[in-house]
Short mmCIF file of C-alpha atoms in Angstrom, two decimals:
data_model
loop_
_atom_site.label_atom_id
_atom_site.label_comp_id
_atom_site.label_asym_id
_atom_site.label_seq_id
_atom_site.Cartn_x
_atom_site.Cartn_y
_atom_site.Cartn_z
CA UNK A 169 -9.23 -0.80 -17.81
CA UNK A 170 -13.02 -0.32 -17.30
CA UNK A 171 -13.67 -3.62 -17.65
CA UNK A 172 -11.00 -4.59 -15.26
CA UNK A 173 -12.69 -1.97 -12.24
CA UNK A 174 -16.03 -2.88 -13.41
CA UNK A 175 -18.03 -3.48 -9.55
CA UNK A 176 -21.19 -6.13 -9.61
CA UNK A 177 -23.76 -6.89 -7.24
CA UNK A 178 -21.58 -10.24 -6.80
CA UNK A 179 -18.97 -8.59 -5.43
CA UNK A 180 -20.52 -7.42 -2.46
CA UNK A 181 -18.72 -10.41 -0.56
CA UNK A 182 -15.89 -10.68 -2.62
CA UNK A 183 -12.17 -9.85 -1.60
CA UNK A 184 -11.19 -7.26 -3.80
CA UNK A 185 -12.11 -8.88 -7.51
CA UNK A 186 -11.29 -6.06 -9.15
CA UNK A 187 -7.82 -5.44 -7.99
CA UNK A 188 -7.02 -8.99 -8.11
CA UNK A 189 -7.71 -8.82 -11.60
CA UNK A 190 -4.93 -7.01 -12.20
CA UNK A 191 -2.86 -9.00 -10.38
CA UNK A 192 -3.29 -11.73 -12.58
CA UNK A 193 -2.46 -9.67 -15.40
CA UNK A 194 0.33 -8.61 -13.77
CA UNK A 195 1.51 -12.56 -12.81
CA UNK A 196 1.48 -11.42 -8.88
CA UNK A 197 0.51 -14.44 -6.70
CA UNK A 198 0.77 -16.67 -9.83
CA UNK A 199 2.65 -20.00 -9.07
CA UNK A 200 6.39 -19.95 -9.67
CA UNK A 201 5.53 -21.77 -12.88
CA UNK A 202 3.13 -19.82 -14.45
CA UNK A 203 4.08 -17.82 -17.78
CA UNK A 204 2.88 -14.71 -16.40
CA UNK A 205 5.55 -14.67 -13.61
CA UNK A 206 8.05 -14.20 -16.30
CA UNK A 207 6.31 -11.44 -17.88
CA UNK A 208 6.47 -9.22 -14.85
CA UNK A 209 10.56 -10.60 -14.51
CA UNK A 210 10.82 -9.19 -17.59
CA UNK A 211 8.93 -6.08 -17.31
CA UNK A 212 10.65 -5.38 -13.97
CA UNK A 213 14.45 -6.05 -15.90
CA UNK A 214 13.90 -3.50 -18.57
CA UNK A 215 12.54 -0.76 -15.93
CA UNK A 216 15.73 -1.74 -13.89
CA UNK A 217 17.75 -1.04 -16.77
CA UNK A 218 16.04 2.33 -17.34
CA UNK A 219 15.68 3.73 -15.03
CA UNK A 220 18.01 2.21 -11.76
CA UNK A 221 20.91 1.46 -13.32
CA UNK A 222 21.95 5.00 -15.58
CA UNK A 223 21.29 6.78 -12.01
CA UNK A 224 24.82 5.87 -9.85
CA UNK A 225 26.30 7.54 -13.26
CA UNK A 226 25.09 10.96 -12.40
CA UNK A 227 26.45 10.51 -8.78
CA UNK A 228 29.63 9.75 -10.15
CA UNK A 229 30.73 13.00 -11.99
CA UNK A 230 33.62 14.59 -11.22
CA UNK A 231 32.19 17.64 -9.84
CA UNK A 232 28.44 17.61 -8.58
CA UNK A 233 26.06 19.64 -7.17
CA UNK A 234 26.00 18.17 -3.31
CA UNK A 235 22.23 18.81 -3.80
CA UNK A 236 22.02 16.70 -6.92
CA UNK A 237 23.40 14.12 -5.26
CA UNK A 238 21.09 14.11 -2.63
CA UNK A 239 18.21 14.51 -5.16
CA UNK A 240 19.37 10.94 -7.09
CA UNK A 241 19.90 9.19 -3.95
CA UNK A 242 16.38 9.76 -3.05
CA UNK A 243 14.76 8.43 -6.04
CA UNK A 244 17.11 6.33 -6.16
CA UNK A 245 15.60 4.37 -2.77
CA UNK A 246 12.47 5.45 -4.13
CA UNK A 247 12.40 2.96 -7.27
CA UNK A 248 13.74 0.34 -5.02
CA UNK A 249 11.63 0.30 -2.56
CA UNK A 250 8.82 0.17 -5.29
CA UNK A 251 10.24 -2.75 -6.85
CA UNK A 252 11.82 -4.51 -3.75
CA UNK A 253 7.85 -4.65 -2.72
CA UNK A 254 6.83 -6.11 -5.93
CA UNK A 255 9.45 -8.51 -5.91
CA UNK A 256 8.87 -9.65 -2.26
CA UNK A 257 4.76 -9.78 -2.68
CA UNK A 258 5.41 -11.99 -6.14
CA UNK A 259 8.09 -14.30 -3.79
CA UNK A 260 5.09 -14.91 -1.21
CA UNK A 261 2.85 -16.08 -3.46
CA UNK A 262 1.66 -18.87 -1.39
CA UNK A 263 0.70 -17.20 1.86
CA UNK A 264 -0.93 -14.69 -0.38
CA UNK A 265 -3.36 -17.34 -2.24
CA UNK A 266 -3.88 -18.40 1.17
CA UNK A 267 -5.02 -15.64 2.89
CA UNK A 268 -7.27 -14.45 -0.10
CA UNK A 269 -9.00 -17.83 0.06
CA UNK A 270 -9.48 -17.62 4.18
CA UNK A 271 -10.97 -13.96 3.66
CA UNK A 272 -13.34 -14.97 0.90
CA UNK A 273 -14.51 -18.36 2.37
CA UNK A 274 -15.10 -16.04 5.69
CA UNK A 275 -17.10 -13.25 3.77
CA UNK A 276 -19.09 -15.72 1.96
CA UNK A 277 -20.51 -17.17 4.83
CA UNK A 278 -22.33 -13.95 4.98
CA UNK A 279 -23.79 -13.68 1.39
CA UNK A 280 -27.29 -15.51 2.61
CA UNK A 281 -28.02 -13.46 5.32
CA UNK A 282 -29.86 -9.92 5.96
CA UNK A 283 -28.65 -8.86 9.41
CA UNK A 284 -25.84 -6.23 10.73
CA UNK A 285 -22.81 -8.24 9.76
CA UNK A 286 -23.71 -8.45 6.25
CA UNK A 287 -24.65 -5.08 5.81
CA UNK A 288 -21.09 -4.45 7.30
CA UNK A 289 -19.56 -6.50 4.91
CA UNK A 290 -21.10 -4.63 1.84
CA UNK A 291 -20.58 -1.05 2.91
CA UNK A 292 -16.77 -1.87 3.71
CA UNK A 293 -16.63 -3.62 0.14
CA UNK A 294 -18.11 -0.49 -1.37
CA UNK A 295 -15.81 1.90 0.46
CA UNK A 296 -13.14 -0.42 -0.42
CA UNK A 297 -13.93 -0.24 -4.02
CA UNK A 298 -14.06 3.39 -4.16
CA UNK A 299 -10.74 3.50 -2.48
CA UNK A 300 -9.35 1.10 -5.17
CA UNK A 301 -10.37 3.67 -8.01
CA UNK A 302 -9.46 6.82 -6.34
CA UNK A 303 -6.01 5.13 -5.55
CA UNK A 304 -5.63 4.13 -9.34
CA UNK A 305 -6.56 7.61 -10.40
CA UNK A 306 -4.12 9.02 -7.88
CA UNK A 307 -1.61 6.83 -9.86
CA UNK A 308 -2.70 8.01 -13.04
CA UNK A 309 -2.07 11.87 -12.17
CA UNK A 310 1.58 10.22 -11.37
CA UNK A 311 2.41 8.60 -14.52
CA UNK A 312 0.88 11.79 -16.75
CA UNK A 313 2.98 14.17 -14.36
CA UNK A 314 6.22 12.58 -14.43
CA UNK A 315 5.76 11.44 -18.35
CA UNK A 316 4.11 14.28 -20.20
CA UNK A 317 4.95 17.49 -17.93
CA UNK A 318 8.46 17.24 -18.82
CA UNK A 319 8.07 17.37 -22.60
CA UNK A 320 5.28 19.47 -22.64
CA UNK A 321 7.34 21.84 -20.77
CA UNK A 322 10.88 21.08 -22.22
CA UNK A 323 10.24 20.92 -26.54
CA UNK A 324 8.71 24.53 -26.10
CA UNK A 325 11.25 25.71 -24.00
CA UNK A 326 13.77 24.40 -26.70
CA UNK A 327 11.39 25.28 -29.56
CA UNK A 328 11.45 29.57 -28.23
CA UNK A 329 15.37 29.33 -27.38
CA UNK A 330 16.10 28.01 -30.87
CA UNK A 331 13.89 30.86 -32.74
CA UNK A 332 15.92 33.00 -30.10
CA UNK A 333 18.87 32.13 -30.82
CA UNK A 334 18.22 32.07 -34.63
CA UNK A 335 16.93 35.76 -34.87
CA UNK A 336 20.47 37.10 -33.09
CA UNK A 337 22.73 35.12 -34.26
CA UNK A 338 23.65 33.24 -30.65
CA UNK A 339 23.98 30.56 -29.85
CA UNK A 340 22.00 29.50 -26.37
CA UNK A 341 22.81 26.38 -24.16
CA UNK A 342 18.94 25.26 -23.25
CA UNK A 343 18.58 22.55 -19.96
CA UNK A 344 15.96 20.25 -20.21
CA UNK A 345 13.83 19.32 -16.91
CA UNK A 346 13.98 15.94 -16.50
CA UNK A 347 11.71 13.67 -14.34
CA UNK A 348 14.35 12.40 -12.66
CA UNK A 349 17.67 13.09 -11.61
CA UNK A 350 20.16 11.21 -13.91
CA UNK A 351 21.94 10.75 -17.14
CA UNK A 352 21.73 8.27 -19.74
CA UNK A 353 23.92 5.99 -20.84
CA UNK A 354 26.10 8.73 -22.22
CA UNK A 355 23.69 10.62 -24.24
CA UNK A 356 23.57 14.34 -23.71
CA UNK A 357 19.72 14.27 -21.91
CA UNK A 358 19.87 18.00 -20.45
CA UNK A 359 20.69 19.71 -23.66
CA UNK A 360 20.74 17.71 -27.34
CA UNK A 361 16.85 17.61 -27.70
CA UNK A 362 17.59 14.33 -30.26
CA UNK A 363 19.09 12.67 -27.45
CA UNK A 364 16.60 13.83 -24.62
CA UNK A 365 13.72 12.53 -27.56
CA UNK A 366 15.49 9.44 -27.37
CA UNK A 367 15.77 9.05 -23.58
CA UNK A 368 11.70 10.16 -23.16
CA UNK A 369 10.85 7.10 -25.57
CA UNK A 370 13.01 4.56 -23.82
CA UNK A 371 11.93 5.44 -20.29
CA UNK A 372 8.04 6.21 -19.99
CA UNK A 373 7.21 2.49 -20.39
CA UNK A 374 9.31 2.54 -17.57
CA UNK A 375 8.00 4.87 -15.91
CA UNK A 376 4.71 4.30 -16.54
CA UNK A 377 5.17 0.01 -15.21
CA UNK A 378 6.68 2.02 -12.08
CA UNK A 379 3.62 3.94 -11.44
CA UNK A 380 2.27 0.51 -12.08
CA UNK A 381 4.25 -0.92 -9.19
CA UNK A 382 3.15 1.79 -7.07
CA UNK A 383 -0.41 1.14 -7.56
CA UNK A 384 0.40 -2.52 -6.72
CA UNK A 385 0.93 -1.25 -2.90
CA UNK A 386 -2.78 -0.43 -2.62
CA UNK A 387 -4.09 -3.95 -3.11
CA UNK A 388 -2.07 -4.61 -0.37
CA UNK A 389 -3.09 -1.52 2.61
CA UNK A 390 -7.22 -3.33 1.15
CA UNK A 391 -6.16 -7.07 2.92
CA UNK A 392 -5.16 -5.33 5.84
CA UNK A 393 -8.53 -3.70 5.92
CA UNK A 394 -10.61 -6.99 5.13
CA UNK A 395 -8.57 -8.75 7.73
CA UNK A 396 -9.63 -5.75 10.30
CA UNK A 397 -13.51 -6.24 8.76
CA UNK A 398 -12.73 -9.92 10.45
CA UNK A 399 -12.79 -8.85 14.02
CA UNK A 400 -14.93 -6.18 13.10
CA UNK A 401 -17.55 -8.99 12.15
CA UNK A 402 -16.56 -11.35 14.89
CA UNK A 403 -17.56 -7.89 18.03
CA UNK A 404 -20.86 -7.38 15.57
CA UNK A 405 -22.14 -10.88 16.13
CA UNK A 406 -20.84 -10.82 20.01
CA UNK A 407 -23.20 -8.20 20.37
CA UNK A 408 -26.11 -9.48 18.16
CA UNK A 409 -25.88 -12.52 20.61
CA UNK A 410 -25.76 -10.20 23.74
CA UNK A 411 -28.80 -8.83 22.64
CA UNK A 412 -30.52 -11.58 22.23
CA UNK A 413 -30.15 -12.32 25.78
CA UNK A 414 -32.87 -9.78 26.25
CA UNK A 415 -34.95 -9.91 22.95
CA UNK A 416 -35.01 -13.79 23.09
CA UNK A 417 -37.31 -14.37 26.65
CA UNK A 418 -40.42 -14.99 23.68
CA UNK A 419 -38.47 -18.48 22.83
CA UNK A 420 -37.92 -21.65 24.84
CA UNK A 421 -34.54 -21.76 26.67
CA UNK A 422 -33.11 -24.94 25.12
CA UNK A 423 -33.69 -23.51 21.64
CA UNK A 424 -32.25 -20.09 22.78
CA UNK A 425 -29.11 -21.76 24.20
CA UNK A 426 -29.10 -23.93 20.86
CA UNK A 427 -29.14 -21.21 18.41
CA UNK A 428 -25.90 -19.30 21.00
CA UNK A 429 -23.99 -22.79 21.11
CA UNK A 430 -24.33 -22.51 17.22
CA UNK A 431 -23.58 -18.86 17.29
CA UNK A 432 -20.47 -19.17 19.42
CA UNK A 433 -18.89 -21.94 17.03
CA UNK A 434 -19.28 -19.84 14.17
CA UNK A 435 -17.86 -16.64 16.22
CA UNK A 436 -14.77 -18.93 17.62
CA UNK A 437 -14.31 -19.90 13.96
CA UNK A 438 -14.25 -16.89 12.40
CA UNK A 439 -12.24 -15.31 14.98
CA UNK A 440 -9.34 -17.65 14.62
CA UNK A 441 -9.54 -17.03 10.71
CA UNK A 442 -9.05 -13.82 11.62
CA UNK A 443 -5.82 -14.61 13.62
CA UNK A 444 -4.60 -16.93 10.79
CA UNK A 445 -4.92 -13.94 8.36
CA UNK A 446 -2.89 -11.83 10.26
CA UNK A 447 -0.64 -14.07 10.68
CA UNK A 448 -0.26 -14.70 6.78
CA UNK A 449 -0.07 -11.21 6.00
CA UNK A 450 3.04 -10.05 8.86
CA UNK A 451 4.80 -13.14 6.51
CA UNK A 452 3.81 -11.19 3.69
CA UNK A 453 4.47 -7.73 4.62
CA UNK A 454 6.94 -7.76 7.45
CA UNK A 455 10.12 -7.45 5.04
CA UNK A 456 8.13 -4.74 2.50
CA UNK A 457 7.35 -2.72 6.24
CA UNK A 458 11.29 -3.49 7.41
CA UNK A 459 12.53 -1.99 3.82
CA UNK A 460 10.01 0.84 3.29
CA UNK A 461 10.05 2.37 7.32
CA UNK A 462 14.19 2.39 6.63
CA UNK A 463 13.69 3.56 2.95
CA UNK A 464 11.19 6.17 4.36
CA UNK A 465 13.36 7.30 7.28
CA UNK A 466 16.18 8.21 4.60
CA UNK A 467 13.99 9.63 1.49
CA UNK A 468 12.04 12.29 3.81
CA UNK A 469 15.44 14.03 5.14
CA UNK A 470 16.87 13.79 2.13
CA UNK A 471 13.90 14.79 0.30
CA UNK A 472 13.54 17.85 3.13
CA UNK A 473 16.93 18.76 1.94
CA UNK A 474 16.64 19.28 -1.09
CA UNK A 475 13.34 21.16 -1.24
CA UNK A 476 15.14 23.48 1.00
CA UNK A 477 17.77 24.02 -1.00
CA UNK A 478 16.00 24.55 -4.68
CA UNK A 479 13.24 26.22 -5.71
CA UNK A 480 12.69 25.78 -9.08
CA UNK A 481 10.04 23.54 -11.54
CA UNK A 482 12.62 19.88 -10.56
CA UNK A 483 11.08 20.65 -6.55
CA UNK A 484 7.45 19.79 -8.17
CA UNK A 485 8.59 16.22 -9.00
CA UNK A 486 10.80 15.69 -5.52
CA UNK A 487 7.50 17.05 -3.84
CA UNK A 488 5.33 14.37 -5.23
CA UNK A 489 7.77 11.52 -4.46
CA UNK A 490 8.00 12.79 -0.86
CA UNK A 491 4.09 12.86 -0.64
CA UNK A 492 3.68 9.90 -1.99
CA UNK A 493 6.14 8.07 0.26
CA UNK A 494 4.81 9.48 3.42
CA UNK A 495 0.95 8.81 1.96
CA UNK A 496 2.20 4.96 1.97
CA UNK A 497 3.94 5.28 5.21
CA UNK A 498 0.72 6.43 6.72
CA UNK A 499 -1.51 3.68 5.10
CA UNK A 500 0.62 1.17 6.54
CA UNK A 501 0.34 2.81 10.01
CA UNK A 502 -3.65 3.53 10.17
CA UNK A 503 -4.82 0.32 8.85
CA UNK A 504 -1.99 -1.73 11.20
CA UNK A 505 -3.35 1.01 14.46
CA UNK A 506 -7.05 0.13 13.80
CA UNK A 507 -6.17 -3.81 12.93
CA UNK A 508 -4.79 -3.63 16.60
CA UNK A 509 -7.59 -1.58 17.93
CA UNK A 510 -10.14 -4.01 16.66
CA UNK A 511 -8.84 -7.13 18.17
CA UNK A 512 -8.11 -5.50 21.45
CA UNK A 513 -12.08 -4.79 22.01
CA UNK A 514 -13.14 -8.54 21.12
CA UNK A 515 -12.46 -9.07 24.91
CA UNK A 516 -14.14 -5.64 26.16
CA UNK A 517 -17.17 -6.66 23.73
CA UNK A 518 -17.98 -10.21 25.61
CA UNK A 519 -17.62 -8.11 28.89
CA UNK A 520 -19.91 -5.07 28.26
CA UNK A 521 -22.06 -6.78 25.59
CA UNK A 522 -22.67 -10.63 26.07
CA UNK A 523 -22.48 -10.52 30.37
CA UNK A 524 -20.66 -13.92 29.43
CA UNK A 525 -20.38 -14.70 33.82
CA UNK A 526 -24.38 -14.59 33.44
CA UNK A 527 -24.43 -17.57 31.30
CA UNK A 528 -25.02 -21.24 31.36
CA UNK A 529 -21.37 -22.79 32.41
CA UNK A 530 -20.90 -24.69 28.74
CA UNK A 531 -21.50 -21.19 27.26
CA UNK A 532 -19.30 -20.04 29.13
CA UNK A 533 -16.48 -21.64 27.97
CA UNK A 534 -16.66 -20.72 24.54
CA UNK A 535 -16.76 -17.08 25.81
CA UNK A 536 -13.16 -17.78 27.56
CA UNK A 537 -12.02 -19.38 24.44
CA UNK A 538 -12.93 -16.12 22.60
CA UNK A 539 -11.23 -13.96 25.27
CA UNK A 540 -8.51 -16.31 25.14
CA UNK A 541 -7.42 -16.30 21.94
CA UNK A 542 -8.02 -12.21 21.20
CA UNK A 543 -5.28 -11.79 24.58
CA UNK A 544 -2.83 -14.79 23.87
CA UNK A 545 -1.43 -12.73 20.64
CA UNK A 546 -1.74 -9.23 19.83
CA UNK A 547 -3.11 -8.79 16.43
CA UNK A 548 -0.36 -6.80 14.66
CA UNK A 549 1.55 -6.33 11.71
CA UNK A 550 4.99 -5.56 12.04
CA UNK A 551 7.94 -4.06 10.68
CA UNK A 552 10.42 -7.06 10.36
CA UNK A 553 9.19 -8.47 14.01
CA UNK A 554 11.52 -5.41 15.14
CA UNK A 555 8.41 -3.20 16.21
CA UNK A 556 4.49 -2.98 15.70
CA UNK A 557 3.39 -0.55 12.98
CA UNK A 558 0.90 1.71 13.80
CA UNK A 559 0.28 5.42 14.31
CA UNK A 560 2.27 5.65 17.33
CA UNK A 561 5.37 4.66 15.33
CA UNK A 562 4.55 6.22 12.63
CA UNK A 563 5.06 9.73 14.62
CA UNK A 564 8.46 8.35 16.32
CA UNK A 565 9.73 7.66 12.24
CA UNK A 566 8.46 11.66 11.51
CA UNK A 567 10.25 12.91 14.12
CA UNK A 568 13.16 10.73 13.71
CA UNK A 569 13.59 11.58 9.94
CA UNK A 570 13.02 15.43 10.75
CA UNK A 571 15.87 15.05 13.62
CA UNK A 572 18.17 13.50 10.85
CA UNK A 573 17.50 16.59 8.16
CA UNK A 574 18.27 19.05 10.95
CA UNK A 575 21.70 17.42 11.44
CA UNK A 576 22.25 16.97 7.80
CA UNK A 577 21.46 20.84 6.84
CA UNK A 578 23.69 21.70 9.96
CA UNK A 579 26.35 19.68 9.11
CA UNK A 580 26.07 20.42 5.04
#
């Protein structure tokens, strides 16, 4: 695992080596040939059969707790939205080689120069690269809570009852916290600690390739970002040129409007990358935003609900699912507001910075190109084309969730 987050000097203009790494571990954005794919089919089968399917069986008892109910449903959608994303990301494969080749043949471009925009380039990297470890250590703290609190808390538990029970002669019924709320394939999970040793085996590799697929949903908030460094880069050198408007009087004015003709290609370029990458990713991610804002909407009031209704050591785990969710939901919404943001002041920069009416009439035209293309299509990513995600939606899906668990605790 070090190896695999191990950072070099030569990734400075990289896209994300480290977490593509994984990937390819993994068998995401392999070809639908390659061997690897069918490792993570495989892999995401046996977690399926688990930890999704024993979970309806719980719902199904004759008489349960309304709360329990509520409790399963929501990790229920949780573990599906987690592997609905996996399944979509591996099903784009293409579009995802694509726009990982478009970002690094952009950033590279960059490697041989010592100005602003490359200096840009490696402090995002770096900040992205911290991100990326934090983020996997954030998943680790999952995996260890869900797989060894339990038992650490449950065989002593069982262990004191027993001796209990044993020194007066009674016999004591002992329930076992469990990660999750759900039975297993018949076996006695809450009480027969053979049977709950049996279920813990079986289901942390499960649970611990679901913390996996969690982690996989990081990778992806890191293209939005390095498609946002894009038209970061592209308003950086619109304003290294404006400047040199002023700083440049020193040098001839054909090789002053040379070196901007030059400039402006590159800029015009790199801005329609940009675009392109966008593009590529709202194919990528518009289904995983479509399932997970519905899938979110749902799991926070019915998360609310329960936490309101229980207070006991099972809350811990429902709190931590509910965090995480709305963490996510957040990501999505930041990095899509400030991808948004960024494009929106391409056109503001040529006005303010570059005084683009000022210049030479074939300049000038490149300028409207640039101001063309950043106004012709808002740079968003969306939510199943139904609406743009960003921070604004983010608090209408808040306050729409928290209007739903008011209903629900009135009405149950």
């Amino acid at each position: 695992m070090k190896k695999l987050l191990k950072r070099t000097t030569a990734d400075d203009f990289r896209v994300m080596p480290y977490n593509l790494r994984w990937f390819t571990v993994l068998g995401i954005g392999s070809s639908p040939n390659d061997r690897r794919l069918y490792r993570l089919a495989v892999a995401l089968g046996l977690t399926v059969v688990a930890i999704i399917l024993p979970k309806p069986i719980r719902i199904s008892d004759q008489h349960p707790r309304f709360e329990s109910i509520v409790r399963s449903v929501a990790e229920l959608l949780f573990g599906v939205l987690g592997f609905l994303t996996i399944i979509i990301v591996a099903s784009k494969s293409e579009p995802f080689r694509q726009v990982i080749q478009k970002l690094e043949q952009a950033l590279t471009s960059f490697r041989d120069r010592d100005d602003q925009c490359s200096r840009l380039i490696v402090k995002v990297n770096g900040g992205i690269y911290r991100f990326s470890v934090a983020f996997a250590r954030l998943n680790l703290c999952y995996m260890l809570l869900f797989n060894l609190v339990p038992p650490a808390v449950n065989y002593p538990y069982y262990l004191h009852h027993l001796l209990s029970a044993t020194s007066s002669n009674k016999t004591r019924t002992v329930e076992f916290m469990l990660p999750l709320e759900q039975d297993f394939y018949g076996l006695d999970i809450r009480h027969n600690i053979l049977h709950y040793s049996v279920f813990w085996l079986v289901t942390w590799p499960a649970c611990t390739f679901t913390t996996v697929i969690l982690w996989c949903k990081g990778p992806l908030f890191i293209l939005i970002r390095y498609n946002t460094l894009l038209y970061q880069l592209v308003n950086c050198m619109l304003r290294e040129l404006g400047a040199a408007t002023v700083n440049g009087v020193s040098k001839s004015r054909r090789r002053l409007l040379t070196w901007k003709q030059r400039q402006l290609v590159q800029i015009v370029e790199l801005h329609r990358t940009a675009i392109e990458c966008t593009k590529l990713l709202d194919s990528i991610l518009r289904l995983v935003l479509l399932i997970q804002s519905v899938g979110c909407l749902l799991m926070w009031c019915l998360m609310l609900y329960y936490i309101s209704r229980n207070a006991n050591l099972n809350v811990l785990n429902v709190v931590v699912l509910t965090l995480s969710i709305v963490f996510e939901m957040w990501c999505w919404s930041y990095l899509g507001h400030q991808l948004t943001e960024e494009n929106a002041s391409i056109a503001n920069t040529v006005y303010s910075s570059c005084c683009w009416y000022d210049e030479p009439r074939v300049l000038q035209k490149s300028y409207q190109r640039i101001m063309m293309q950043a106004s012709s299509r808002k740079a968003t990513i969306t939510a199943g084309r139904f609406y743009n995600v960003n921070i604004v939606t983010f608090a209408q899906l808040v306050k729409t969730s928290y209007t739903y668990y008011m209903i629900m605790k009135e009405i149950f």
